[in-house]
XYZ file of C-alpha atoms in Angstrom:
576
model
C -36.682 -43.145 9.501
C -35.430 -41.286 12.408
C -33.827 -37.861 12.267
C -31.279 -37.532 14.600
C -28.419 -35.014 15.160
C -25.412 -35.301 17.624
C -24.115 -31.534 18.473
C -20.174 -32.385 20.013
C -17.945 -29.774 21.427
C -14.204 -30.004 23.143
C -15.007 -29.099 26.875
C -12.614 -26.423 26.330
C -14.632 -24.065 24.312
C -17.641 -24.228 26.981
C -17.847 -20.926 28.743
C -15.459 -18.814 26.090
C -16.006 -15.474 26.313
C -17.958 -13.319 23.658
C -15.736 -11.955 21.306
C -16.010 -8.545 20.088
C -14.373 -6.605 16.658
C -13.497 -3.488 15.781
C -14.990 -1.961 12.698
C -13.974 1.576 11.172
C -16.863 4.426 11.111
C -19.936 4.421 8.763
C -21.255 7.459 7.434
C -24.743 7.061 7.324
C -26.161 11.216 6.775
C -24.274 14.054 5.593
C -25.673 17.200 5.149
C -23.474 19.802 3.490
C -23.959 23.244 4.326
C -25.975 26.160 2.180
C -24.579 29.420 2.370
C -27.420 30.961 0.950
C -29.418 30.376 3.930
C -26.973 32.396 5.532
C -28.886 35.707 5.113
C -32.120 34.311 7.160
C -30.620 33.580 10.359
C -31.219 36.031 13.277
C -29.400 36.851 16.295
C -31.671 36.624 19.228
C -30.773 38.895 21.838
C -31.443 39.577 24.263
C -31.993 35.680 25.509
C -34.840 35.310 28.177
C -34.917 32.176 30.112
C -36.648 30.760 33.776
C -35.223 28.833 36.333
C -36.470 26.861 39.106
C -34.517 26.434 42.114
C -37.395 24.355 44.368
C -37.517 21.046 43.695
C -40.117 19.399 41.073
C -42.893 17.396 43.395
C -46.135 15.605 42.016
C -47.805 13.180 44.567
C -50.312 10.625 43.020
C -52.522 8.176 44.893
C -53.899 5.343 42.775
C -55.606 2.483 44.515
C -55.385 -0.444 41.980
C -57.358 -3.401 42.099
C -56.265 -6.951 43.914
C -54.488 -9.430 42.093
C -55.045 -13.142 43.326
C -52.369 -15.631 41.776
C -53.735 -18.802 41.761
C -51.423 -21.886 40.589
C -52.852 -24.482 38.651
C -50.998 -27.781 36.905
C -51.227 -28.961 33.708
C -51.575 -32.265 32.724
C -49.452 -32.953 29.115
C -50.872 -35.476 26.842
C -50.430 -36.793 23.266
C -52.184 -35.155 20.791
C -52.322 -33.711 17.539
C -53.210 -37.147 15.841
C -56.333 -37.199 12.583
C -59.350 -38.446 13.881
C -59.074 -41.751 12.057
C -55.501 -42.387 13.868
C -55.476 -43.868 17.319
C -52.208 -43.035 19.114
C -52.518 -45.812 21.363
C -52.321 -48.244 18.329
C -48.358 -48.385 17.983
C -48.392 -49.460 13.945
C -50.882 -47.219 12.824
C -48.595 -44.124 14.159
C -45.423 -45.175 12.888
C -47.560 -45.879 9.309
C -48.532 -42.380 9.723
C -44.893 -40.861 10.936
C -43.231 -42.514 8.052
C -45.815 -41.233 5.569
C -45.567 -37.714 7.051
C -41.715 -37.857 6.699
C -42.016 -38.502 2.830
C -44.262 -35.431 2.708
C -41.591 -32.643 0.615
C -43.148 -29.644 2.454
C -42.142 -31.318 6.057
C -38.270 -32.031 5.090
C -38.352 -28.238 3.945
C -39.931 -27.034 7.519
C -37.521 -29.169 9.461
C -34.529 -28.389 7.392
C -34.971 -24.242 7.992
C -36.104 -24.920 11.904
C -33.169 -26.741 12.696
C -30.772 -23.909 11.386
C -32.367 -21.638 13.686
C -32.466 -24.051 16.410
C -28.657 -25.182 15.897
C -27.699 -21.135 16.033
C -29.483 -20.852 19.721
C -27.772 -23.578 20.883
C -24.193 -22.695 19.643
C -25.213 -18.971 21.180
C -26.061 -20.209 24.910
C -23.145 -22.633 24.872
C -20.960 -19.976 24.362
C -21.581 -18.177 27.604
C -23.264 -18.086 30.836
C -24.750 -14.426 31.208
C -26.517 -15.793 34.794
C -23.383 -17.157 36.323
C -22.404 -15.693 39.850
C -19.038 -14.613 40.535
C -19.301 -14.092 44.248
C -21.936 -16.732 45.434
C -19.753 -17.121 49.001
C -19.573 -12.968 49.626
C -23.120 -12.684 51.499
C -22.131 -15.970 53.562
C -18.675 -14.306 55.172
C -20.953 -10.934 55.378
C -23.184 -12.876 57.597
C -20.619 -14.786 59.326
C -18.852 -11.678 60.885
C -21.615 -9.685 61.578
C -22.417 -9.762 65.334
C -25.729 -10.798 66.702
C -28.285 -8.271 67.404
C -31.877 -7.694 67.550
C -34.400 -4.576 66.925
C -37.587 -3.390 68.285
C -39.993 -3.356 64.967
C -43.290 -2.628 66.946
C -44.586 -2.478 70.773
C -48.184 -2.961 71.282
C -49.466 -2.374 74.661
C -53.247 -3.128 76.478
C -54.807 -1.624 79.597
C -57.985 -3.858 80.274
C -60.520 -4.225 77.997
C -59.624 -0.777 75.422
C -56.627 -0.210 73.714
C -53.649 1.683 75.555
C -51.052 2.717 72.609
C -48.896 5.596 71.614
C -52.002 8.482 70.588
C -55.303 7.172 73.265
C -56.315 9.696 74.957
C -56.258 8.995 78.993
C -60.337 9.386 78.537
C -60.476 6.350 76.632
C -58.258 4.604 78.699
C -59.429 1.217 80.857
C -60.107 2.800 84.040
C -58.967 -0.802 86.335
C -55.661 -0.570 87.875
C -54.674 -4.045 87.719
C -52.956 -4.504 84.055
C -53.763 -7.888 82.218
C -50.947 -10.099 81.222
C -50.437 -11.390 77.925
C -50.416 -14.798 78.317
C -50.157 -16.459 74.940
C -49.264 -15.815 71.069
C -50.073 -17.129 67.692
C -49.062 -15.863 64.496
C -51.440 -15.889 61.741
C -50.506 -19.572 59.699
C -50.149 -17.664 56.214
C -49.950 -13.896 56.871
C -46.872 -12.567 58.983
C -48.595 -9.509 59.724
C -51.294 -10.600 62.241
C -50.503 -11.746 65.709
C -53.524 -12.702 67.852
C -52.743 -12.472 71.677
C -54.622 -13.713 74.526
C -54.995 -11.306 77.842
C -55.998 -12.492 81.391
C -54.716 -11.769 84.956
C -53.339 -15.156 86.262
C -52.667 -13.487 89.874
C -54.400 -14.972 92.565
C -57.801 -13.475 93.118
C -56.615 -10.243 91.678
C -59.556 -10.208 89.385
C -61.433 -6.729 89.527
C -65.199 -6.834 89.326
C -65.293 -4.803 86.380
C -62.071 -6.521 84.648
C -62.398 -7.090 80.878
C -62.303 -10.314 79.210
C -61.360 -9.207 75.865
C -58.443 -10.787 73.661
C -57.402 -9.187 70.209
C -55.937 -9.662 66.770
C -53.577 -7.139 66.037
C -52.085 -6.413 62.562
C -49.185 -5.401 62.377
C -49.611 -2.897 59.286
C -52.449 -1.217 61.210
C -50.776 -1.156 65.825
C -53.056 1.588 66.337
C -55.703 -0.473 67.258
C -57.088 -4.010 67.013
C -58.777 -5.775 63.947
C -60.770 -8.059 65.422
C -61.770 -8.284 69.496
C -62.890 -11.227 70.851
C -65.118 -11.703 73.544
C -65.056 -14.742 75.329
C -67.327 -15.232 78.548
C -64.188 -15.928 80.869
C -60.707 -14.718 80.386
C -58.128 -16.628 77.816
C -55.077 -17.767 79.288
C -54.162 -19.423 75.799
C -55.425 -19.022 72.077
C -54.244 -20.880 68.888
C -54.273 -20.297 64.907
C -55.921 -23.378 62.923
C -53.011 -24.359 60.187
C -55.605 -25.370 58.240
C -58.183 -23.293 58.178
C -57.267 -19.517 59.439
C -60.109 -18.141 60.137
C -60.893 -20.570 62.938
C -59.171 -20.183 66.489
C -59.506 -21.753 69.535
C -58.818 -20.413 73.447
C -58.744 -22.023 76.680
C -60.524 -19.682 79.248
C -60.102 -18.710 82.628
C -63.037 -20.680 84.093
C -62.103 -24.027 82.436
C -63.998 -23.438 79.214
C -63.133 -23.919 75.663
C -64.599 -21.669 72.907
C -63.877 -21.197 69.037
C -63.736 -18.269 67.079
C -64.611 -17.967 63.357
C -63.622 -14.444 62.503
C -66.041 -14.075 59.425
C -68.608 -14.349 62.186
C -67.396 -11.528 64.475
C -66.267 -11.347 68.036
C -68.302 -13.279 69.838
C -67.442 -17.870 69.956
C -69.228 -19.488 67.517
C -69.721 -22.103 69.866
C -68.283 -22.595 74.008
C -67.991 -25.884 76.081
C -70.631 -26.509 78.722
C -69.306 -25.881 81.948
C -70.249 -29.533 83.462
C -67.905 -31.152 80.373
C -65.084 -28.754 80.576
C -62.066 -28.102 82.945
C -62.506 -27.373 86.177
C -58.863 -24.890 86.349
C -57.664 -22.701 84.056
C -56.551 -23.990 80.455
C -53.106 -23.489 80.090
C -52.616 -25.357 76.838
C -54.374 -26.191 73.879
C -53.076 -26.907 70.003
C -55.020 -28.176 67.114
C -54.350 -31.785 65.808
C -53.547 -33.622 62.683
C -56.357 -34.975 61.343
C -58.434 -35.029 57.978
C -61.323 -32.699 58.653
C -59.001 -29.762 60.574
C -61.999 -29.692 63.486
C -60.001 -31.699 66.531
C -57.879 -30.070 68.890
C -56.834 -31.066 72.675
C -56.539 -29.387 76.119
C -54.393 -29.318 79.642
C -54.726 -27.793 82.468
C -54.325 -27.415 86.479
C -56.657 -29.773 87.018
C -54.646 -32.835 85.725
C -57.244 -33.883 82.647
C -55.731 -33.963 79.057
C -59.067 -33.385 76.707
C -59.694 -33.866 73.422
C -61.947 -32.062 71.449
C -64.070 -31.472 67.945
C -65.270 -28.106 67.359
C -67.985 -29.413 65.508
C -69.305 -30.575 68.603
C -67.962 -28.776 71.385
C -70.406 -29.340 73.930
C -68.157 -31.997 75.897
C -64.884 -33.598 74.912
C -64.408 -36.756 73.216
C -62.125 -38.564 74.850
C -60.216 -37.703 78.285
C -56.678 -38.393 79.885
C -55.964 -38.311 83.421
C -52.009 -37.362 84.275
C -52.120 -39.673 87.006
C -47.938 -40.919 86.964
C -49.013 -44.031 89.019
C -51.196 -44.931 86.295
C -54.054 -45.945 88.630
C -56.417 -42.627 86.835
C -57.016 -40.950 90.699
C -57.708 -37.550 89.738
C -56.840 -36.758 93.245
C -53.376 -37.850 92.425
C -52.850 -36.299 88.798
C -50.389 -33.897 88.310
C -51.359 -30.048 87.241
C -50.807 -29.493 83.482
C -49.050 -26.075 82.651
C -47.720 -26.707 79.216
C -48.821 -28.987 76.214
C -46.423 -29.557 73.240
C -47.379 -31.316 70.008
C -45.636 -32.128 66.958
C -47.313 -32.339 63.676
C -44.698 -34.926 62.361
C -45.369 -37.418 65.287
C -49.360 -37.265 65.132
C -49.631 -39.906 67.968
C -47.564 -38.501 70.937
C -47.181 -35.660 72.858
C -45.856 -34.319 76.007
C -47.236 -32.264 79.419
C -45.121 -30.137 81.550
C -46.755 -30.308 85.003
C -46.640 -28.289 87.948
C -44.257 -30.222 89.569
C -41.833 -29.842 87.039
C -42.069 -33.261 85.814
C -42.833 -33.777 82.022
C -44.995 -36.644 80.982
C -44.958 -37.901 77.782
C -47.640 -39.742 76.159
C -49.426 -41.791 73.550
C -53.007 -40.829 72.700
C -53.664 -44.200 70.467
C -52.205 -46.605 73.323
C -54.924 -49.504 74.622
C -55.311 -48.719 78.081
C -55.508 -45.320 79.638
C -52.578 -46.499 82.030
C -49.950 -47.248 79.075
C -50.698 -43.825 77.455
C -48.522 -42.116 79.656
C -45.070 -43.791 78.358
C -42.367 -41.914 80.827
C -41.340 -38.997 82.903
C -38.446 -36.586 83.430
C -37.969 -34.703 85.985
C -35.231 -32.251 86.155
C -36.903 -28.835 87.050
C -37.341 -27.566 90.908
C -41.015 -25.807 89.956
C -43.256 -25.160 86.929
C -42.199 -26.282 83.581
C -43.259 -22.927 81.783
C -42.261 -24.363 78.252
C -41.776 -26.897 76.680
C -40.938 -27.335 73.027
C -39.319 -30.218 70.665
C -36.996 -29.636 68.469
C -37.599 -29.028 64.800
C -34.978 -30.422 63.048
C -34.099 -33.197 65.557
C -37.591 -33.742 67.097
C -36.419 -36.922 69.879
C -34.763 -33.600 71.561
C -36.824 -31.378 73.507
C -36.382 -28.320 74.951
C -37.976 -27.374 78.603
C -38.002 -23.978 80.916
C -38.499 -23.721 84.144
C -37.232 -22.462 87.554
C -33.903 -20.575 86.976
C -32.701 -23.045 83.653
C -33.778 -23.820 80.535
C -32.478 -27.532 79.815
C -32.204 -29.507 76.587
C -33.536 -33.624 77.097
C -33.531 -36.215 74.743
C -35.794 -39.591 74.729
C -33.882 -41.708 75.492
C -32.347 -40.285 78.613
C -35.051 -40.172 81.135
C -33.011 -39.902 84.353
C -31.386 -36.582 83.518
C -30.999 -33.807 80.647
C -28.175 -33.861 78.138
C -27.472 -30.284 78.439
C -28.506 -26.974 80.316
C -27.963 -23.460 81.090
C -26.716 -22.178 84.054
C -28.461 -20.831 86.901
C -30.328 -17.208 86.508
C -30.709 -14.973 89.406
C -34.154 -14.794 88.101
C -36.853 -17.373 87.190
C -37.446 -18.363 83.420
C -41.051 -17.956 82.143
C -41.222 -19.351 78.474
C -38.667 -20.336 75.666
C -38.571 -21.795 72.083
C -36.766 -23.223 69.762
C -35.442 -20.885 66.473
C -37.462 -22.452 63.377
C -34.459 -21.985 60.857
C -31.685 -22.934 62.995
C -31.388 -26.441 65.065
C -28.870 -24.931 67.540
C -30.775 -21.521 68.592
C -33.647 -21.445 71.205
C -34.790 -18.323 72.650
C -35.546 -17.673 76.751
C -37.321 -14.965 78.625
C -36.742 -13.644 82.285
C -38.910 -12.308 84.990
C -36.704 -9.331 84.824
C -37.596 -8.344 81.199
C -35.184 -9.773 79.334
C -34.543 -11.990 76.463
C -31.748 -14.449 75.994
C -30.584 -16.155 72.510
C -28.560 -18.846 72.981
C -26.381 -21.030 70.442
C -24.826 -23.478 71.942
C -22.757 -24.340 68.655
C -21.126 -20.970 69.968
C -21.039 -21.170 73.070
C -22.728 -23.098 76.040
C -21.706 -21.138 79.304
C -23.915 -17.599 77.911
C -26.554 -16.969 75.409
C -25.225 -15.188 72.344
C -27.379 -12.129 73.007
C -29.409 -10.488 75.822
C -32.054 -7.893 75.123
C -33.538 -5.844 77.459
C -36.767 -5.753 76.361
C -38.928 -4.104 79.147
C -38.852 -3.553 82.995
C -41.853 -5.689 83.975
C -41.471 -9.149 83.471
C -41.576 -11.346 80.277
C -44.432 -14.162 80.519
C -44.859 -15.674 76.820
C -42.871 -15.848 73.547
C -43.300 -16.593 70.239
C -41.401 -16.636 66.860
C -42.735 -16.562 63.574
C -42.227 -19.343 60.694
C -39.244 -17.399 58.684
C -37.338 -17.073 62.350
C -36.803 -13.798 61.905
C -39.286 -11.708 63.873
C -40.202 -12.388 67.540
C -43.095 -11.556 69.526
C -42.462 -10.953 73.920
C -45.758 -10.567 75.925
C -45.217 -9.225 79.552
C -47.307 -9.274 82.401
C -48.643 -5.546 82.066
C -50.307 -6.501 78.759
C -47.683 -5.313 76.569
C -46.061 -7.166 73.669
C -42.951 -5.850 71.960
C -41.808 -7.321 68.769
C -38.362 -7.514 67.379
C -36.356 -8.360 64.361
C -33.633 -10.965 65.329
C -30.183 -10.025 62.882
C -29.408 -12.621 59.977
C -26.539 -14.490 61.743
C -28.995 -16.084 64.204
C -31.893 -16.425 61.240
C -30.269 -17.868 58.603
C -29.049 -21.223 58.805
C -25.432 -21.980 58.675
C -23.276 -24.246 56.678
C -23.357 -27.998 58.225
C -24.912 -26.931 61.226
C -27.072 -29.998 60.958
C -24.483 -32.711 61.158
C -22.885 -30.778 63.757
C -25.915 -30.184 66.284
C -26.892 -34.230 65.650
C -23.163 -35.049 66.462
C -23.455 -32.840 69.551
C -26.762 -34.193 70.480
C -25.535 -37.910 69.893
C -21.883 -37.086 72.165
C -24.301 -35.986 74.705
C -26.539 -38.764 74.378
C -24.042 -41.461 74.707
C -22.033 -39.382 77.664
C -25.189 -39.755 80.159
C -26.052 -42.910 78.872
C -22.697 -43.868 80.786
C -23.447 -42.048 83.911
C -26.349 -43.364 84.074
C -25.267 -47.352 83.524
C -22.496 -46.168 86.130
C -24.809 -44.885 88.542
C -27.133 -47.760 88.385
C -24.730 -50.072 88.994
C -23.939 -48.033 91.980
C -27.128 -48.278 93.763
C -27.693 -52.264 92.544
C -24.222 -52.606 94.777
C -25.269 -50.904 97.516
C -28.549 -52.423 97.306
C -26.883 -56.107 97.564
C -24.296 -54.708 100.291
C -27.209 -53.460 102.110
C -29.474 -56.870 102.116
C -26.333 -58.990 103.059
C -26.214 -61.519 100.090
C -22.679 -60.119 99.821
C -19.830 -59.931 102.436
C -18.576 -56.808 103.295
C -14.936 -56.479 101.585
C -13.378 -53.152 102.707
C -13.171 -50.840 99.610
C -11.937 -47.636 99.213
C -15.689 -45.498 99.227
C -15.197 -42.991 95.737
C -16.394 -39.753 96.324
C -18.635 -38.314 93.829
C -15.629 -36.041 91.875
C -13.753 -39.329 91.678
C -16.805 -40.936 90.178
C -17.013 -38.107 87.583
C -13.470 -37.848 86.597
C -13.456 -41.482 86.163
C -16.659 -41.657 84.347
C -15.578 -38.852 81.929
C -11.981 -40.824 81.347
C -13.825 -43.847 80.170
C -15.975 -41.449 77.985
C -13.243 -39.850 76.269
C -10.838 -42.918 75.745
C -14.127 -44.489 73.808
C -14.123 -41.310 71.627
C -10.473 -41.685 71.149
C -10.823 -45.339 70.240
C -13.429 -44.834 67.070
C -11.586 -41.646 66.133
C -8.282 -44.181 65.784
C -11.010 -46.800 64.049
């Protein structure tokens, strides 16, 4: 027999409000008076009393003990049965449910529970006490409120000890050419700690006695460094592990790569022989996907892509050579500046070269020729930076000379979008990691653009100036809303970006894909058109086809023409 129970209401009564009564006054105490206590009652006077016009203070320090939360699942079961009942044998528990159901002391336990059951469930169907009246009032807050950003904390280094806002001048680095920071990397789990990477990339400008030292700062603690590492060259870049963060690995001055465990101190756990390693500064290095957390991989000026295991980090385990004619001439490899990696696409990655053309590759291709897939080229020098982006990862984002421009895969002849020309050079960017249509830009002239180009294209959103020496590296936490600016004297300033360029907005998503895709299909039809061009001219030229007299186009003709067929195939699968 099966007890069952089916509660029914009109959907009108759900969410009624509770209704409260009126009731007259109870008495509960009286005490009459006794006027023969009359007599003992004595007039005080005069009254004394004190005052105290300063206000009450008690300061208390208590350092209480740390409290790790540690979350742990639990796995439900069936249980409860005798011993001599197995509850995976289905007729000896419904022998046992019907005999239990006879039993005259369960009908009387079931019978009060489900009065006090049936009253709780009356009570929360009567009314909501969570429900939020004003869910969209923080959303129109944030819309209207313009963008801004503020300067939470500026950390600044003079060689090898620690310049900030109390050293005194005696404990000051005595060199006068300033180290640039050159790279950042927030701490994977803990906001707070920012390790930055310090070396002087000018042209034998390195003083004899120049330091080599890099530092972990935290940020609840500016005054000075936690942890100082000491590699045996300069690092020009230096990276978190995601997976285990107390491991980091740089890319030195001289070529080398060393790793850092900081439970061990400052000094690598373990550096790359000199014969095995790069033979140029590393400019990029990130850590891979993989099971054990050890690999991670390398670029630099030399034109080698290496892959390492810090297990063994003698010499590299395998080796690329960015050689765009795919022959592997080292000669004829192009000078790696940047390295971008995506966790989500494990296999490829991409190398912005000296020449400003980025190469993207394939590390699990046959051949060492078909690992490097394509090119673009777009960019008159350096590509400083290059980034995909997060929500839309076939776009990519790259910085150098006096743009930053946006690409996507399947355009390799030119970029879908850019910004205008600077009248100074770009030296790093990134994409926001909350909001697909924000990426962030810094100047030579110390300052730092925000652009969103769902507002507008023409001019970033906001310009800070953050210092007067120039910006050289960037980064931006996880939560997207505190960003860290290195410059070349060795300072870096962090700021607090404002919530309407932090927090994402509503269908932003479907808009920057529709954007991307217009784009997309827009130089997809230059490019056809263009092609087509050149295959004409190409046959004109070689004489398989007699020369007919046409009126030449010019190239504002081709473009207005170009952009009317665009627009009358949007209008046609708007009508559709």
């Amino acid at each position: 027999m099966e007890i069952v129970y089916v509660y029914t209401r009109k959907r009108s009564e759900f969410g009624r409000p509770c209704n409260f009564s009126d009731r007259p006054a109870l008495v509960n105490v009286d005490i009459p008076p006794q006027p023969a206590m009359a007599s003992a009652f004595v007039l005080r006077n005069p009254v004394d009393s004190w005052v105290q016009h300063s206000s009450e203070m008690s300061e208390h320090e208590v350092n209480t003990g740390r409290v790790e939360v540690e979350s742990r699942g639990v796995n439900h079961v069936e249980g409860g049965w005798p011993k001599d009942i197995n509850p995976e044998e289905v007729e000896q528990t419904i022998r046992f449910r019907k005999k239990v159901e006879k039993d005259e002391n369960y009908i009387n336990t079931i019978t009060h529970l489900s009065t006090l059951v049936e009253h709780c469930v009356k009570q929360n169907n009567a009314i909501d006490i969570y429900e939020e009246y004003f869910e969209e009032a923080d959303v129109t807050e944030m819309e209207d409120e313009l963008p801004s950003a503020k300067t939470i904390v500026v950390i600044s280094c003079l060689g090898a000890n620690i310049s900030l806002f109390d050293v005194p001048p005696s404990q000051r680095d005595p060199n006068a050419t300033k180290r640039t920071a050159t790279h950042l990397s927030w701490h994977p789990n803990k906001s707070k700690k920012l390790a930055v990477a310090y070396s002087s990339l000018e042209f034998q400008q390195n003083v004899k006695d120049m330091s080599s030292e890099s530092y972990i700062w935290n940020l609840e603690n500016p005054n000075k460094p936690e942890l100082v590492l000491k590699p045996s060259s300069p690092l020009v870049c230096l990276e978190y592990n995601p997976k285990d963060t107390h491991l980091l690995v740089g890319g030195c001055y001289n070529g080398q790569m060393a790793y850092w465990d900081t439970r061990k101190g400052r000094l690598p756990v373990e550096v790359s022989t000199v014969e095995f390693s790069h033979r140029d500064p590393v400019y990029g290095v990130n850590w891979l996907q993989s099971k054990t957390g050890t690999e991670c991989f390398s670029a630099s000026t030399d034109g080698q892509v290496l892959w390492w295991d810090i297990r063994k980090l003698a010499e590299p385990t395998e080796k690329l050579v960015l050689d765009i004619t795919r022959k592997g001439l080292l000669e004829d490899a192009l000078g790696a500046v940047t390295l971008e990696f995506e966790p989500t696409m494990p296999t490829k990655f991409m190398v912005g070269t000296e020449q400003g053309i980025v190469i993207a590759c394939n590390r699990k291709a046959k051949t060492p020729a078909e690992k490097i897939t394509g090119t673009f080229s777009g960019h008159y020098g350096p590509v400083y930076a290059l980034a995909r982006n997060p929500f839309c990862p076939k776009v990519f984002l790259t910085v150098g000379d006096w743009t930053a421009r946006i690409w996507s895969e399947d355009i390799k002849e030119s970029s879908i979008m850019w910004t205008k020309n600077h009248l100074c050079y770009l030296t790093d960017g990134c994409w926001s990691t909350v909001r697909p249509s924000v990426f962030f830009t810094t100047r030579t002239d110390g300052t730092l653009d925000v652009w969103d180009f769902l507002f507008k294209q023409k001019d970033p959103s906001l310009s800070v100036k953050v210092c007067n020496e120039p910006l050289s590296s960037l980064r931006l936490q996880d939560n997207g809303c505190v960003i860290g600016c290195g410059s070349k004297l060795g300072s870096v300033t962090l700021l607090e970006i404002s919530a309407g360029l932090s927090t994402l907005q509503k269908n932003e998503k479907a808009l920057v894909n529709a954007m991307f895709e217009r784009e997309t299909r827009r130089e997809k039809l230059l490019e056809s058109r263009q092609r087509e061009m050149r295959l004409k001219e190409r046959v004109r030229q070689e004489g398989q086809e007699p020369e007919v007299e046409k009126p030449v186009e010019s190239p504002q003709e081709v473009l207005e023409r170009v952009s009317r067929e665009f627009f009358e195939v949007l209008e046609a699968e708007k009508a559709r």
